[in-house]
Amino acid sequence: LTTSGVYSGSVSGHVGPATVQAIQKWQSSHSLVSSGDPDSTGYGYVGPLTRDKMHCATTPVAVNPPVSPVAVPQTPGQVQSQDVTIGTGKEAVPGTTVSILYVGKLPDGTIFDSSASHGNQPLTFSLGGQGIIPGFQIGVNGMKEGGERIVTIPSAQGYGSQDVSDGNGKVIIPANSTLVFDIKLVSVSVGGGSVLDSLEQARMKGRDARRVADIKQLQLALELYYDSNGAYPSVLSRDALVTKGFISAVPTDPSTAQPYQYAGLGSGTCSGYHLGARLEIATSSALSVDSDGGGTVTCTGSAANFYGTDPIYDVQESADDTSSASLESKRALVSRALAATEPSLLKALKNFIQDIRTSTVGNIPTSQAFAAQWGDRIVRMNTDWQSMQGTNLNTLSAPQLDSLLAKLTGFQGDKQNVLAAYNAISTDELERIEAGKSTVTLATYMGYLDGALFITTANISRDDALSNCKTNAANNPARSARCTWGGVEIYTSQG
């Protein structure tokens, strides 16, 4: 521990500030500081019990005095708190939102959790709210911004008689354990406070809303995966979800960019899953309706399960779960899957398949191959979707919801392949197909698939074609438009 910048005259030789800090920490953790006027001993300012215990000399030395540990009001026989550094900012009182850095230890010094293991992101919660163990909140109460405190929490005010495990299933806090926390209070936000406080609260709420939305998006992708594979994936990977078209990208936490917590559940194959995200606001309403699951056996290839204790927002799903909560989750998934199927796209593709099959022109080999490969599925999916529109999801059982979702998955999983096959059709073939039709058609679906409106017309005058084109472009202001008549471009617009 010896460093540069010596203190001459020290009773233990030449030492630097790191030594002094280490001894102060030892003194604090062993509760040796006593009443009585402090006396300089070379170890910092301590009382007579410390001096006697350590057999220290009492010769004064030139040491800058550290802040003397000061006891704060305690609940007798329960949580014990000792200030190491007195803060100078706003005070943490019930109803305020606090952000802290911490190290959690067992009495033997074993660290079981810390802010460093979470990317040094402060833990933020409402003092007096739900989601944080009582002893921790008692220990933080009364601190001021910038303050540091050692808090000792008996098991009754901690995790009680339950073991607490890490993400790999290893018990890190045995049942009935006393907990010791080194706490630093970073900030205190007061309701109706400064603009900066309000702005930071808004940012935290925004990030938490993003996390909840990400979890719901992943739920939909996982159900699509299940209906395609008969099991859930063991890990949240790009290969499992993105390459099959179940989701465009696997979302990550907006603050840390780390993957969300996930465990596949079941014996052997994954018949369920547990998914979660740590929220910044411990009083978020989302935490009142989440699963708070954990401890279930994981399936082959999965990471160990985690505990969804608040402020972790978590969801848990099982293929065999018929509870009301599971049914509500399935209804929400089906509802989102109906929207994601894009009915206008299905209808446009169905019309295009009919155009190919009824066209009187020749030399459209790519289009005919497209119709042969995807036509029956597209027509059937369009019919299924139309029938689903009139379905009251609240009247369906879990197996019926699964069946409905399976139908939607049939198209959702193939959509990217369908679009790639369509985009391989040349503009010349598309215009030949349109020219071979006997009725006026505005083929808006062509451009829709390319991200822009592509309108081609046949058997009408140029003026009528231009008028129809402008009308359809105006009805789709967000998209660029390109219109042709007789193979000649007559109108373009930028969306």
Tab-separated table of C-alpha atoms in Angstrom:
chain	number	residue	atom	x	y	z
A	1	LEU	CA	0.000	0.000	0.000
A	2	THR	CA	3.019	2.302	0.263
A	3	THR	CA	2.825	5.158	-2.232
A	4	SER	CA	4.724	8.277	-3.108
A	5	GLY	CA	4.092	11.456	-1.129
A	6	VAL	CA	5.346	10.241	2.243
A	7	TYR	CA	4.111	11.279	5.646
A	8	SER	CA	7.217	11.784	7.823
A	9	GLY	CA	7.039	10.781	11.440
A	10	SER	CA	4.403	8.074	10.935
A	11	VAL	CA	4.495	5.443	13.656
A	12	SER	CA	4.486	2.687	11.014
A	13	GLY	CA	7.077	4.159	8.668
A	14	HIS	CA	6.715	6.193	5.518
A	15	VAL	CA	3.254	5.664	4.017
A	16	GLY	CA	1.067	7.484	1.558
A	17	PRO	CA	-2.624	8.298	1.321
A	18	ALA	CA	-3.598	4.844	0.018
A	19	THR	CA	-2.393	3.345	3.304
A	20	VAL	CA	-4.276	5.911	5.336
A	21	GLN	CA	-7.484	5.268	3.366
A	22	ALA	CA	-7.112	1.497	3.718
A	23	ILE	CA	-6.710	1.728	7.484
A	24	GLN	CA	-9.650	4.113	7.765
A	25	LYS	CA	-11.758	1.610	5.841
A	26	TRP	CA	-10.615	-1.189	8.177
A	27	GLN	CA	-11.488	0.894	11.181
A	28	SER	CA	-14.943	1.676	9.808
A	29	SER	CA	-15.745	-1.946	8.955
A	30	HIS	CA	-14.695	-3.132	12.416
A	31	SER	CA	-16.675	-0.437	14.245
A	32	LEU	CA	-13.773	0.527	16.455
A	33	VAL	CA	-14.373	4.271	16.389
A	34	SER	CA	-15.536	5.427	19.811
A	35	SER	CA	-16.584	8.524	21.659
A	36	GLY	CA	-13.997	10.897	23.096
A	37	ASP	CA	-11.804	13.555	21.595
A	38	PRO	CA	-9.957	12.214	18.554
A	39	ASP	CA	-6.197	11.961	18.803
A	40	SER	CA	-3.848	11.901	15.839
A	41	THR	CA	-1.993	8.582	15.707
A	42	GLY	CA	-0.634	8.344	12.202
A	43	TYR	CA	-3.632	6.229	11.181
A	44	GLY	CA	-6.031	9.129	10.988
A	45	TYR	CA	-8.336	10.425	13.704
A	46	VAL	CA	-9.604	7.648	15.972
A	47	GLY	CA	-10.896	7.250	19.512
A	48	PRO	CA	-9.329	5.497	22.505
A	49	LEU	CA	-10.902	2.081	21.857
A	50	THR	CA	-9.347	1.998	18.414
A	51	ARG	CA	-6.016	3.162	19.783
A	52	ASP	CA	-6.011	0.525	22.521
A	53	LYS	CA	-7.138	-2.226	20.139
A	54	MET	CA	-4.397	-1.467	17.641
A	55	HIS	CA	-1.763	-0.635	20.292
A	56	CYS	CA	-1.046	2.631	18.542
A	57	ALA	CA	1.277	5.335	19.796
A	58	THR	CA	-0.269	8.702	20.496
A	59	THR	CA	2.460	10.955	19.146
A	60	PRO	CA	0.800	13.589	16.926
A	61	VAL	CA	1.924	13.635	13.277
A	62	ALA	CA	1.268	16.038	10.413
A	63	VAL	CA	-1.646	14.299	8.734
A	64	ASN	CA	-4.552	16.094	7.106
A	65	PRO	CA	-7.539	15.031	9.208
A	66	PRO	CA	-10.108	12.881	7.390
A	67	VAL	CA	-13.801	13.345	7.950
A	68	SER	CA	-14.684	11.678	11.214
A	69	PRO	CA	-17.248	8.899	10.882
A	70	VAL	CA	-20.587	10.154	12.198
A	71	ALA	CA	-23.453	7.870	13.131
A	72	VAL	CA	-26.861	8.707	11.641
A	73	PRO	CA	-30.240	7.964	13.229
A	74	GLN	CA	-30.867	4.221	13.186
A	75	THR	CA	-33.688	1.846	13.769
A	76	PRO	CA	-32.609	0.194	17.053
A	77	GLY	CA	-31.454	-3.399	16.599
A	78	GLN	CA	-31.970	-3.311	12.861
A	79	VAL	CA	-30.204	-1.397	10.074
A	80	GLN	CA	-26.844	0.088	11.120
A	81	SER	CA	-25.490	3.089	9.167
A	82	GLN	CA	-22.193	4.929	9.399
A	83	ASP	CA	-21.220	7.958	7.339
A	84	VAL	CA	-17.729	7.851	5.845
A	85	THR	CA	-18.146	11.137	3.962
A	86	ILE	CA	-20.810	13.731	4.722
A	87	GLY	CA	-22.432	15.015	1.550
A	88	THR	CA	-23.140	18.674	0.885
A	89	GLY	CA	-25.963	18.490	-1.668
A	90	LYS	CA	-29.668	17.765	-1.483
A	91	GLU	CA	-30.880	15.345	1.166
A	92	ALA	CA	-32.461	11.988	0.366
A	93	VAL	CA	-35.864	11.864	2.028
A	94	PRO	CA	-38.928	9.706	1.306
A	95	GLY	CA	-40.541	10.760	-1.964
A	96	THR	CA	-37.300	11.876	-3.634
A	97	THR	CA	-35.667	9.954	-6.467
A	98	VAL	CA	-32.093	8.958	-5.676
A	99	SER	CA	-29.243	7.696	-7.860
A	100	ILE	CA	-26.488	5.753	-6.122
A	101	LEU	CA	-23.307	3.782	-6.741
A	102	TYR	CA	-22.823	0.799	-4.465
A	103	VAL	CA	-20.841	-2.296	-3.550
A	104	GLY	CA	-22.756	-5.103	-1.822
A	105	LYS	CA	-20.833	-7.540	0.374
A	106	LEU	CA	-21.354	-10.378	2.795
A	107	PRO	CA	-19.917	-9.973	6.310
A	108	ASP	CA	-16.771	-11.900	5.280
A	109	GLY	CA	-16.068	-9.308	2.565
A	110	THR	CA	-17.298	-11.368	-0.419
A	111	ILE	CA	-18.756	-8.997	-3.025
A	112	PHE	CA	-22.061	-10.240	-4.437
A	113	ASP	CA	-23.095	-7.195	-6.501
A	114	SER	CA	-21.842	-3.732	-7.424
A	115	SER	CA	-22.460	-0.821	-9.758
A	116	ALA	CA	-19.234	-1.781	-11.551
A	117	SER	CA	-20.851	-5.052	-12.673
A	118	HIS	CA	-23.623	-2.993	-14.318
A	119	GLY	CA	-21.333	-0.698	-16.314
A	120	ASN	CA	-21.063	1.797	-13.428
A	121	GLN	CA	-24.616	2.907	-14.163
A	122	PRO	CA	-26.156	4.441	-11.016
A	123	LEU	CA	-29.071	2.577	-9.471
A	124	THR	CA	-32.036	4.959	-9.493
A	125	PHE	CA	-35.167	4.515	-7.417
A	126	SER	CA	-37.814	6.406	-5.475
A	127	LEU	CA	-36.997	6.439	-1.781
A	128	GLY	CA	-39.890	4.850	0.083
A	129	GLY	CA	-41.246	3.195	-3.072
A	130	GLN	CA	-41.420	-0.467	-4.031
A	131	GLY	CA	-38.790	-2.638	-5.662
A	132	ILE	CA	-35.824	-2.068	-3.286
A	133	ILE	CA	-35.249	-4.086	-0.103
A	134	PRO	CA	-36.353	-2.142	3.015
A	135	GLY	CA	-32.952	-2.114	4.712
A	136	PHE	CA	-31.316	-0.508	1.719
A	137	GLN	CA	-33.860	2.317	1.686
A	138	ILE	CA	-33.461	2.858	5.423
A	139	GLY	CA	-29.708	3.085	4.941
A	140	VAL	CA	-29.948	5.661	2.129
A	141	ASN	CA	-32.492	7.821	3.962
A	142	GLY	CA	-30.930	11.008	5.310
A	143	MET	CA	-27.835	10.960	3.092
A	144	LYS	CA	-26.871	14.052	1.094
A	145	GLU	CA	-25.551	14.240	-2.464
A	146	GLY	CA	-21.862	13.348	-2.556
A	147	GLY	CA	-22.084	11.460	0.717
A	148	GLU	CA	-20.688	7.982	1.318
A	149	ARG	CA	-22.058	5.555	3.866
A	150	ILE	CA	-21.556	2.000	5.085
A	151	VAL	CA	-24.882	0.270	5.723
A	152	THR	CA	-25.252	-3.077	7.509
A	153	ILE	CA	-28.601	-4.781	6.912
A	154	PRO	CA	-29.886	-7.780	8.898
A	155	SER	CA	-31.511	-10.534	6.868
A	156	ALA	CA	-35.003	-9.574	8.041
A	157	GLN	CA	-34.582	-6.229	6.252
A	158	GLY	CA	-32.769	-7.829	3.277
A	159	TYR	CA	-33.626	-10.994	1.376
A	160	GLY	CA	-34.787	-12.984	4.399
A	161	SER	CA	-34.836	-16.771	4.198
A	162	GLN	CA	-34.423	-17.051	0.406
A	163	ASP	CA	-31.197	-17.720	-1.471
A	164	VAL	CA	-30.319	-15.197	-4.175
A	165	SER	CA	-28.517	-16.502	-7.276
A	166	ASP	CA	-26.645	-14.825	-10.108
A	167	GLY	CA	-27.309	-15.252	-13.833
A	168	ASN	CA	-25.415	-18.570	-13.833
A	169	GLY	CA	-27.492	-20.071	-11.013
A	170	LYS	CA	-24.739	-19.724	-8.398
A	171	VAL	CA	-25.980	-18.704	-4.951
A	172	ILE	CA	-24.387	-15.335	-4.191
A	173	ILE	CA	-26.432	-14.430	-1.099
A	174	PRO	CA	-27.214	-17.400	1.160
A	175	ALA	CA	-30.491	-17.392	3.023
A	176	ASN	CA	-30.619	-15.380	6.256
A	177	SER	CA	-27.503	-13.382	5.353
A	178	THR	CA	-26.530	-10.024	6.813
A	179	LEU	CA	-25.636	-7.585	4.028
A	180	VAL	CA	-23.038	-4.801	4.034
A	181	PHE	CA	-23.258	-2.010	1.437
A	182	ASP	CA	-20.762	0.721	0.599
A	183	ILE	CA	-22.985	3.455	-0.818
A	184	LYS	CA	-22.267	6.735	-2.580
A	185	LEU	CA	-25.198	9.061	-3.191
A	186	VAL	CA	-24.732	10.574	-6.660
A	187	SER	CA	-27.869	12.685	-6.991
A	188	VAL	CA	-31.248	13.479	-5.467
A	189	SER	CA	-34.157	14.556	-7.641
A	190	VAL	CA	-37.020	16.347	-5.952
A	191	GLY	CA	-40.510	16.456	-7.444
A	192	GLY	CA	-41.102	19.884	-9.000
A	193	GLY	CA	-37.348	20.513	-8.812
A	194	SER	CA	-34.903	21.887	-11.316
A	195	VAL	CA	-35.214	21.732	-15.062
A	196	LEU	CA	-32.208	19.413	-15.176
A	197	ASP	CA	-33.853	17.037	-12.690
A	198	SER	CA	-37.023	16.981	-14.766
A	199	LEU	CA	-35.061	16.460	-17.966
A	200	GLU	CA	-33.128	13.542	-16.537
A	201	GLN	CA	-36.326	11.986	-15.237
A	202	ALA	CA	-37.842	12.334	-18.709
A	203	ARG	CA	-34.799	10.690	-20.236
A	204	MET	CA	-34.934	7.796	-17.798
A	205	LYS	CA	-38.638	7.332	-18.462
A	206	GLY	CA	-37.960	7.395	-22.191
A	207	ARG	CA	-35.246	4.756	-21.896
A	208	ASP	CA	-37.477	2.592	-19.711
A	209	ALA	CA	-40.345	2.908	-22.210
A	210	ARG	CA	-37.931	1.772	-24.920
A	211	ARG	CA	-36.908	-1.228	-22.789
A	212	VAL	CA	-40.518	-2.308	-22.212
A	213	ALA	CA	-41.279	-1.889	-25.940
A	214	ASP	CA	-38.192	-3.945	-26.829
A	215	ILE	CA	-39.308	-6.762	-24.539
A	216	LYS	CA	-42.753	-6.806	-26.167
A	217	GLN	CA	-41.210	-6.803	-29.638
A	218	LEU	CA	-39.001	-9.736	-28.650
A	219	GLN	CA	-42.060	-11.548	-27.295
A	220	LEU	CA	-43.701	-11.371	-30.706
A	221	ALA	CA	-40.541	-12.603	-32.428
A	222	LEU	CA	-40.245	-15.479	-29.950
A	223	GLU	CA	-43.842	-16.565	-30.555
A	224	LEU	CA	-43.256	-16.457	-34.312
A	225	TYR	CA	-40.140	-18.562	-33.787
A	226	TYR	CA	-42.058	-21.035	-31.625
A	227	ASP	CA	-44.847	-21.512	-34.160
A	228	SER	CA	-42.260	-22.109	-36.887
A	229	ASN	CA	-40.008	-24.476	-34.893
A	230	GLY	CA	-42.193	-26.024	-32.191
A	231	ALA	CA	-39.897	-24.705	-29.449
A	232	TYR	CA	-38.363	-21.447	-28.248
A	233	PRO	CA	-34.700	-20.637	-28.973
A	234	SER	CA	-32.094	-21.369	-26.309
A	235	VAL	CA	-30.439	-17.963	-26.871
A	236	LEU	CA	-31.507	-14.586	-28.307
A	237	SER	CA	-29.307	-14.688	-31.400
A	238	ARG	CA	-29.406	-13.043	-34.797
A	239	ASP	CA	-29.345	-16.463	-36.459
A	240	ALA	CA	-32.421	-17.565	-34.511
A	241	LEU	CA	-34.584	-14.480	-34.984
A	242	VAL	CA	-33.289	-12.139	-37.695
A	243	THR	CA	-32.228	-14.454	-40.525
A	244	LYS	CA	-35.658	-16.117	-40.491
A	245	GLY	CA	-37.466	-12.801	-40.705
A	246	PHE	CA	-39.063	-12.913	-37.236
A	247	ILE	CA	-37.531	-9.534	-36.313
A	248	SER	CA	-35.438	-6.976	-38.196
A	249	ALA	CA	-32.756	-6.734	-35.479
A	250	VAL	CA	-32.302	-8.069	-31.949
A	251	PRO	CA	-32.727	-4.991	-29.695
A	252	THR	CA	-30.281	-4.153	-26.904
A	253	ASP	CA	-30.431	-1.965	-23.805
A	254	PRO	CA	-30.471	1.753	-24.802
A	255	SER	CA	-27.935	2.696	-22.101
A	256	THR	CA	-25.449	-0.174	-22.117
A	257	ALA	CA	-26.028	-1.655	-25.604
A	258	GLN	CA	-25.937	-5.069	-23.873
A	259	PRO	CA	-28.414	-7.855	-24.755
A	260	TYR	CA	-31.486	-8.185	-22.571
A	261	GLN	CA	-31.546	-11.008	-20.015
A	262	TYR	CA	-32.909	-14.247	-21.471
A	263	ALA	CA	-33.170	-17.884	-20.459
A	264	GLY	CA	-34.821	-20.722	-22.342
A	265	LEU	CA	-36.913	-22.874	-19.993
A	266	GLY	CA	-37.754	-26.553	-20.060
A	267	SER	CA	-36.173	-29.984	-19.908
A	268	GLY	CA	-34.233	-30.687	-23.081
A	269	THR	CA	-35.981	-28.532	-25.693
A	270	CYS	CA	-37.113	-25.030	-24.744
A	271	SER	CA	-40.839	-25.134	-24.012
A	272	GLY	CA	-40.766	-21.680	-22.369
A	273	TYR	CA	-38.608	-18.640	-21.804
A	274	HIS	CA	-37.829	-15.891	-19.292
A	275	LEU	CA	-36.980	-12.431	-20.665
A	276	GLY	CA	-36.153	-9.248	-18.770
A	277	ALA	CA	-34.738	-5.714	-18.745
A	278	ARG	CA	-33.471	-3.662	-15.792
A	279	LEU	CA	-35.416	-0.388	-15.532
A	280	GLU	CA	-33.944	2.848	-14.212
A	281	ILE	CA	-37.107	4.001	-12.442
A	282	ALA	CA	-37.937	1.548	-9.679
A	283	THR	CA	-41.478	2.930	-9.340
A	284	SER	CA	-42.400	2.348	-13.003
A	285	SER	CA	-45.987	1.147	-13.384
A	286	ALA	CA	-44.733	-1.593	-15.707
A	287	LEU	CA	-43.178	-3.329	-12.694
A	288	SER	CA	-46.600	-3.886	-11.143
A	289	VAL	CA	-47.726	-6.178	-13.957
A	290	ASP	CA	-44.541	-8.100	-14.817
A	291	SER	CA	-43.686	-11.690	-13.957
A	292	ASP	CA	-41.036	-11.410	-11.198
A	293	GLY	CA	-40.094	-14.953	-12.165
A	294	GLY	CA	-36.906	-16.969	-11.776
A	295	GLY	CA	-35.424	-20.201	-10.554
A	296	THR	CA	-37.002	-22.442	-13.221
A	297	VAL	CA	-34.938	-25.182	-14.894
A	298	THR	CA	-33.346	-24.027	-18.149
A	299	CYS	CA	-33.296	-25.988	-21.391
A	300	THR	CA	-30.318	-27.383	-23.280
A	301	GLY	CA	-27.954	-24.689	-24.574
A	302	SER	CA	-29.459	-21.851	-22.517
A	303	ALA	CA	-27.727	-19.608	-20.028
A	304	ALA	CA	-28.761	-20.008	-16.388
A	305	ASN	CA	-32.029	-18.408	-15.399
A	306	PHE	CA	-32.117	-15.058	-13.611
A	307	TYR	CA	-34.343	-13.579	-10.923
A	308	GLY	CA	-36.786	-10.969	-12.170
A	309	THR	CA	-36.911	-9.060	-8.897
A	310	ASP	CA	-37.858	-5.413	-9.426
A	311	PRO	CA	-36.554	-3.127	-10.867
A	312	ILE	CA	-36.157	-5.830	-13.538
A	313	TYR	CA	-39.162	-5.809	-15.887
A	314	ASP	CA	-39.578	-9.442	-16.916
A	315	VAL	CA	-41.986	-11.710	-18.775
A	316	GLN	CA	-42.196	-15.472	-18.609
A	317	GLU	CA	-43.949	-17.717	-21.120
A	318	SER	CA	-44.655	-21.424	-21.296
A	319	ALA	CA	-46.184	-23.355	-24.171
A	320	ASP	CA	-48.322	-25.202	-21.616
A	321	ASP	CA	-49.462	-22.126	-19.696
A	322	THR	CA	-53.238	-21.589	-19.887
A	323	SER	CA	-53.505	-18.947	-17.158
A	324	SER	CA	-55.471	-15.769	-17.768
A	325	ALA	CA	-52.217	-13.771	-17.844
A	326	SER	CA	-50.844	-16.074	-20.559
A	327	LEU	CA	-54.051	-15.816	-22.594
A	328	GLU	CA	-53.902	-12.032	-22.424
A	329	SER	CA	-50.285	-12.169	-23.569
A	330	LYS	CA	-51.217	-14.409	-26.508
A	331	ARG	CA	-54.065	-12.092	-27.512
A	332	ALA	CA	-51.681	-9.138	-27.520
A	333	LEU	CA	-49.199	-11.098	-29.643
A	334	VAL	CA	-51.854	-12.089	-32.168
A	335	SER	CA	-53.100	-8.504	-32.359
A	336	ARG	CA	-49.580	-7.222	-33.070
A	337	ALA	CA	-48.975	-10.031	-35.575
A	338	LEU	CA	-52.142	-9.069	-37.468
A	339	ALA	CA	-50.827	-5.527	-37.884
A	340	ALA	CA	-47.322	-6.717	-38.778
A	341	THR	CA	-48.703	-8.887	-41.571
A	342	GLU	CA	-49.570	-5.683	-43.495
A	343	PRO	CA	-53.000	-6.395	-45.018
A	344	SER	CA	-52.502	-3.874	-47.838
A	345	LEU	CA	-49.366	-5.744	-48.861
A	346	LEU	CA	-51.185	-9.082	-48.823
A	347	LYS	CA	-54.025	-7.719	-50.919
A	348	ALA	CA	-51.646	-6.144	-53.428
A	349	LEU	CA	-49.671	-9.360	-53.783
A	350	LYS	CA	-52.867	-11.376	-54.253
A	351	ASN	CA	-53.989	-9.012	-57.021
A	352	PHE	CA	-50.596	-9.257	-58.679
A	353	ILE	CA	-50.734	-13.076	-58.621
A	354	GLN	CA	-54.149	-12.929	-60.306
A	355	ASP	CA	-52.775	-10.508	-62.919
A	356	ILE	CA	-49.949	-12.915	-63.749
A	357	ARG	CA	-52.256	-15.900	-64.024
A	358	THR	CA	-54.764	-14.091	-66.263
A	359	SER	CA	-52.300	-12.114	-68.394
A	360	THR	CA	-52.527	-12.716	-72.163
A	361	VAL	CA	-48.966	-11.570	-72.928
A	362	GLY	CA	-46.011	-13.914	-73.242
A	363	ASN	CA	-42.386	-13.723	-72.197
A	364	ILE	CA	-42.885	-13.098	-68.445
A	365	PRO	CA	-40.847	-16.047	-67.083
A	366	THR	CA	-39.728	-14.441	-63.789
A	367	SER	CA	-43.263	-13.362	-62.942
A	368	GLN	CA	-44.670	-16.788	-63.751
A	369	ALA	CA	-41.998	-18.436	-61.579
A	370	PHE	CA	-42.924	-16.042	-58.761
A	371	ALA	CA	-46.604	-17.008	-59.080
A	372	ALA	CA	-45.764	-20.699	-59.147
A	373	GLN	CA	-43.609	-20.502	-56.010
A	374	TRP	CA	-45.592	-18.085	-53.854
A	375	GLY	CA	-49.012	-17.671	-55.452
A	376	ASP	CA	-51.021	-20.290	-53.560
A	377	ARG	CA	-49.599	-19.220	-50.209
A	378	ILE	CA	-50.252	-15.529	-50.856
A	379	VAL	CA	-53.844	-16.115	-51.948
A	380	ARG	CA	-54.496	-18.398	-48.978
A	381	MET	CA	-52.920	-15.940	-46.526
A	382	ASN	CA	-55.046	-13.116	-47.881
A	383	THR	CA	-58.170	-15.234	-47.401
A	384	ASP	CA	-57.083	-16.197	-43.868
A	385	TRP	CA	-56.404	-12.599	-42.969
A	386	GLN	CA	-59.810	-11.463	-44.204
A	387	SER	CA	-61.485	-14.086	-42.010
A	388	MET	CA	-59.352	-13.085	-39.019
A	389	GLN	CA	-60.553	-9.502	-39.244
A	390	GLY	CA	-63.962	-10.461	-37.913
A	391	THR	CA	-62.601	-12.634	-35.097
A	392	ASN	CA	-63.138	-11.606	-31.478
A	393	LEU	CA	-59.818	-12.589	-29.894
A	394	ASN	CA	-61.349	-12.525	-26.410
A	395	THR	CA	-63.495	-15.546	-27.263
A	396	LEU	CA	-60.584	-17.759	-28.368
A	397	SER	CA	-58.828	-20.386	-26.260
A	398	ALA	CA	-55.041	-20.723	-26.002
A	399	PRO	CA	-54.866	-23.464	-28.732
A	400	GLN	CA	-57.065	-21.356	-31.055
A	401	LEU	CA	-54.821	-18.328	-30.493
A	402	ASP	CA	-51.776	-20.491	-31.220
A	403	SER	CA	-53.395	-21.728	-34.437
A	404	LEU	CA	-54.177	-18.174	-35.498
A	405	LEU	CA	-50.654	-17.033	-34.748
A	406	ALA	CA	-49.274	-19.985	-36.706
A	407	LYS	CA	-51.169	-18.851	-39.809
A	408	LEU	CA	-49.828	-15.329	-39.444
A	409	THR	CA	-46.344	-16.709	-38.914
A	410	GLY	CA	-46.567	-18.548	-42.221
A	411	PHE	CA	-46.468	-15.271	-44.079
A	412	GLN	CA	-44.401	-13.258	-41.587
A	413	GLY	CA	-41.512	-15.713	-41.774
A	414	ASP	CA	-41.496	-15.751	-45.586
A	415	LYS	CA	-42.142	-12.055	-46.169
A	416	GLN	CA	-38.537	-11.064	-46.801
A	417	ASN	CA	-38.122	-13.938	-49.270
A	418	VAL	CA	-41.364	-12.957	-51.002
A	419	LEU	CA	-40.229	-9.365	-51.376
A	420	ALA	CA	-36.805	-10.436	-52.665
A	421	ALA	CA	-38.441	-12.666	-55.291
A	422	TYR	CA	-40.807	-9.886	-56.315
A	423	ASN	CA	-37.997	-7.335	-56.637
A	424	ALA	CA	-36.216	-9.697	-59.004
A	425	ILE	CA	-39.013	-9.155	-61.544
A	426	SER	CA	-37.960	-6.600	-64.134
A	427	THR	CA	-39.864	-3.384	-64.801
A	428	ASP	CA	-40.389	-4.566	-68.364
A	429	GLU	CA	-42.258	-7.661	-67.202
A	430	LEU	CA	-44.372	-5.641	-64.785
A	431	GLU	CA	-45.430	-3.226	-67.533
A	432	ARG	CA	-46.127	-6.071	-69.995
A	433	ILE	CA	-48.410	-7.707	-67.440
A	434	GLU	CA	-50.285	-4.443	-66.924
A	435	ALA	CA	-50.538	-3.834	-70.664
A	436	GLY	CA	-52.129	-7.235	-71.131
A	437	LYS	CA	-55.058	-6.434	-68.854
A	438	SER	CA	-58.388	-5.315	-70.278
A	439	THR	CA	-59.392	-2.974	-67.454
A	440	VAL	CA	-57.910	0.203	-66.017
A	441	THR	CA	-55.622	-0.680	-63.098
A	442	LEU	CA	-53.559	1.451	-60.777
A	443	ALA	CA	-50.884	-1.007	-59.666
A	444	THR	CA	-49.816	0.808	-56.512
A	445	TYR	CA	-48.666	-2.432	-54.945
A	446	MET	CA	-45.649	-2.615	-57.240
A	447	GLY	CA	-43.969	0.484	-55.910
A	448	TYR	CA	-45.155	-0.204	-52.380
A	449	LEU	CA	-42.913	-3.241	-52.234
A	450	ASP	CA	-39.931	-1.224	-53.414
A	451	GLY	CA	-40.535	1.524	-50.857
A	452	ALA	CA	-41.883	3.917	-53.498
A	453	LEU	CA	-45.132	4.218	-55.412
A	454	PHE	CA	-44.847	2.659	-58.878
A	455	ILE	CA	-47.978	3.246	-60.928
A	456	THR	CA	-48.489	1.978	-64.443
A	457	THR	CA	-51.659	2.253	-66.498
A	458	ALA	CA	-53.162	0.769	-69.625
A	459	ASN	CA	-56.079	1.413	-72.004
A	460	ILE	CA	-56.660	5.031	-70.892
A	461	SER	CA	-55.511	8.370	-72.239
A	462	ARG	CA	-52.288	9.982	-71.131
A	463	ASP	CA	-54.216	12.797	-69.384
A	464	ASP	CA	-56.364	10.321	-67.453
A	465	ALA	CA	-53.266	8.331	-66.516
A	466	LEU	CA	-51.513	11.465	-65.270
A	467	SER	CA	-54.569	12.503	-63.224
A	468	ASN	CA	-54.878	9.056	-61.641
A	469	CYS	CA	-51.166	9.027	-60.885
A	470	LYS	CA	-51.213	12.404	-59.112
A	471	THR	CA	-54.282	11.402	-57.091
A	472	ASN	CA	-52.625	8.218	-55.833
A	473	ALA	CA	-49.368	10.027	-55.125
A	474	ALA	CA	-51.268	12.624	-53.078
A	475	ASN	CA	-52.913	9.825	-51.084
A	476	ASN	CA	-49.462	8.453	-50.213
A	477	PRO	CA	-47.492	11.630	-49.367
A	478	ALA	CA	-44.818	9.781	-47.412
A	479	ARG	CA	-43.681	7.801	-50.448
A	480	SER	CA	-41.853	8.773	-53.603
A	481	ALA	CA	-43.834	8.099	-56.770
A	482	ARG	CA	-42.965	7.140	-60.335
A	483	CYS	CA	-45.687	6.841	-62.991
A	484	THR	CA	-45.478	5.410	-66.475
A	485	TRP	CA	-47.910	5.322	-69.397
A	486	GLY	CA	-47.271	3.036	-72.330
A	487	GLY	CA	-43.775	2.350	-71.008
A	488	VAL	CA	-42.912	6.083	-70.818
A	489	GLU	CA	-42.356	7.903	-67.546
A	490	ILE	CA	-44.892	10.729	-67.211
A	491	TYR	CA	-44.652	11.787	-63.543
A	492	THR	CA	-42.298	11.608	-60.549
A	493	SER	CA	-42.498	13.036	-57.041
A	494	GLN	CA	-40.324	12.914	-53.948
A	495	GLY	CA	-42.017	11.651	-50.781
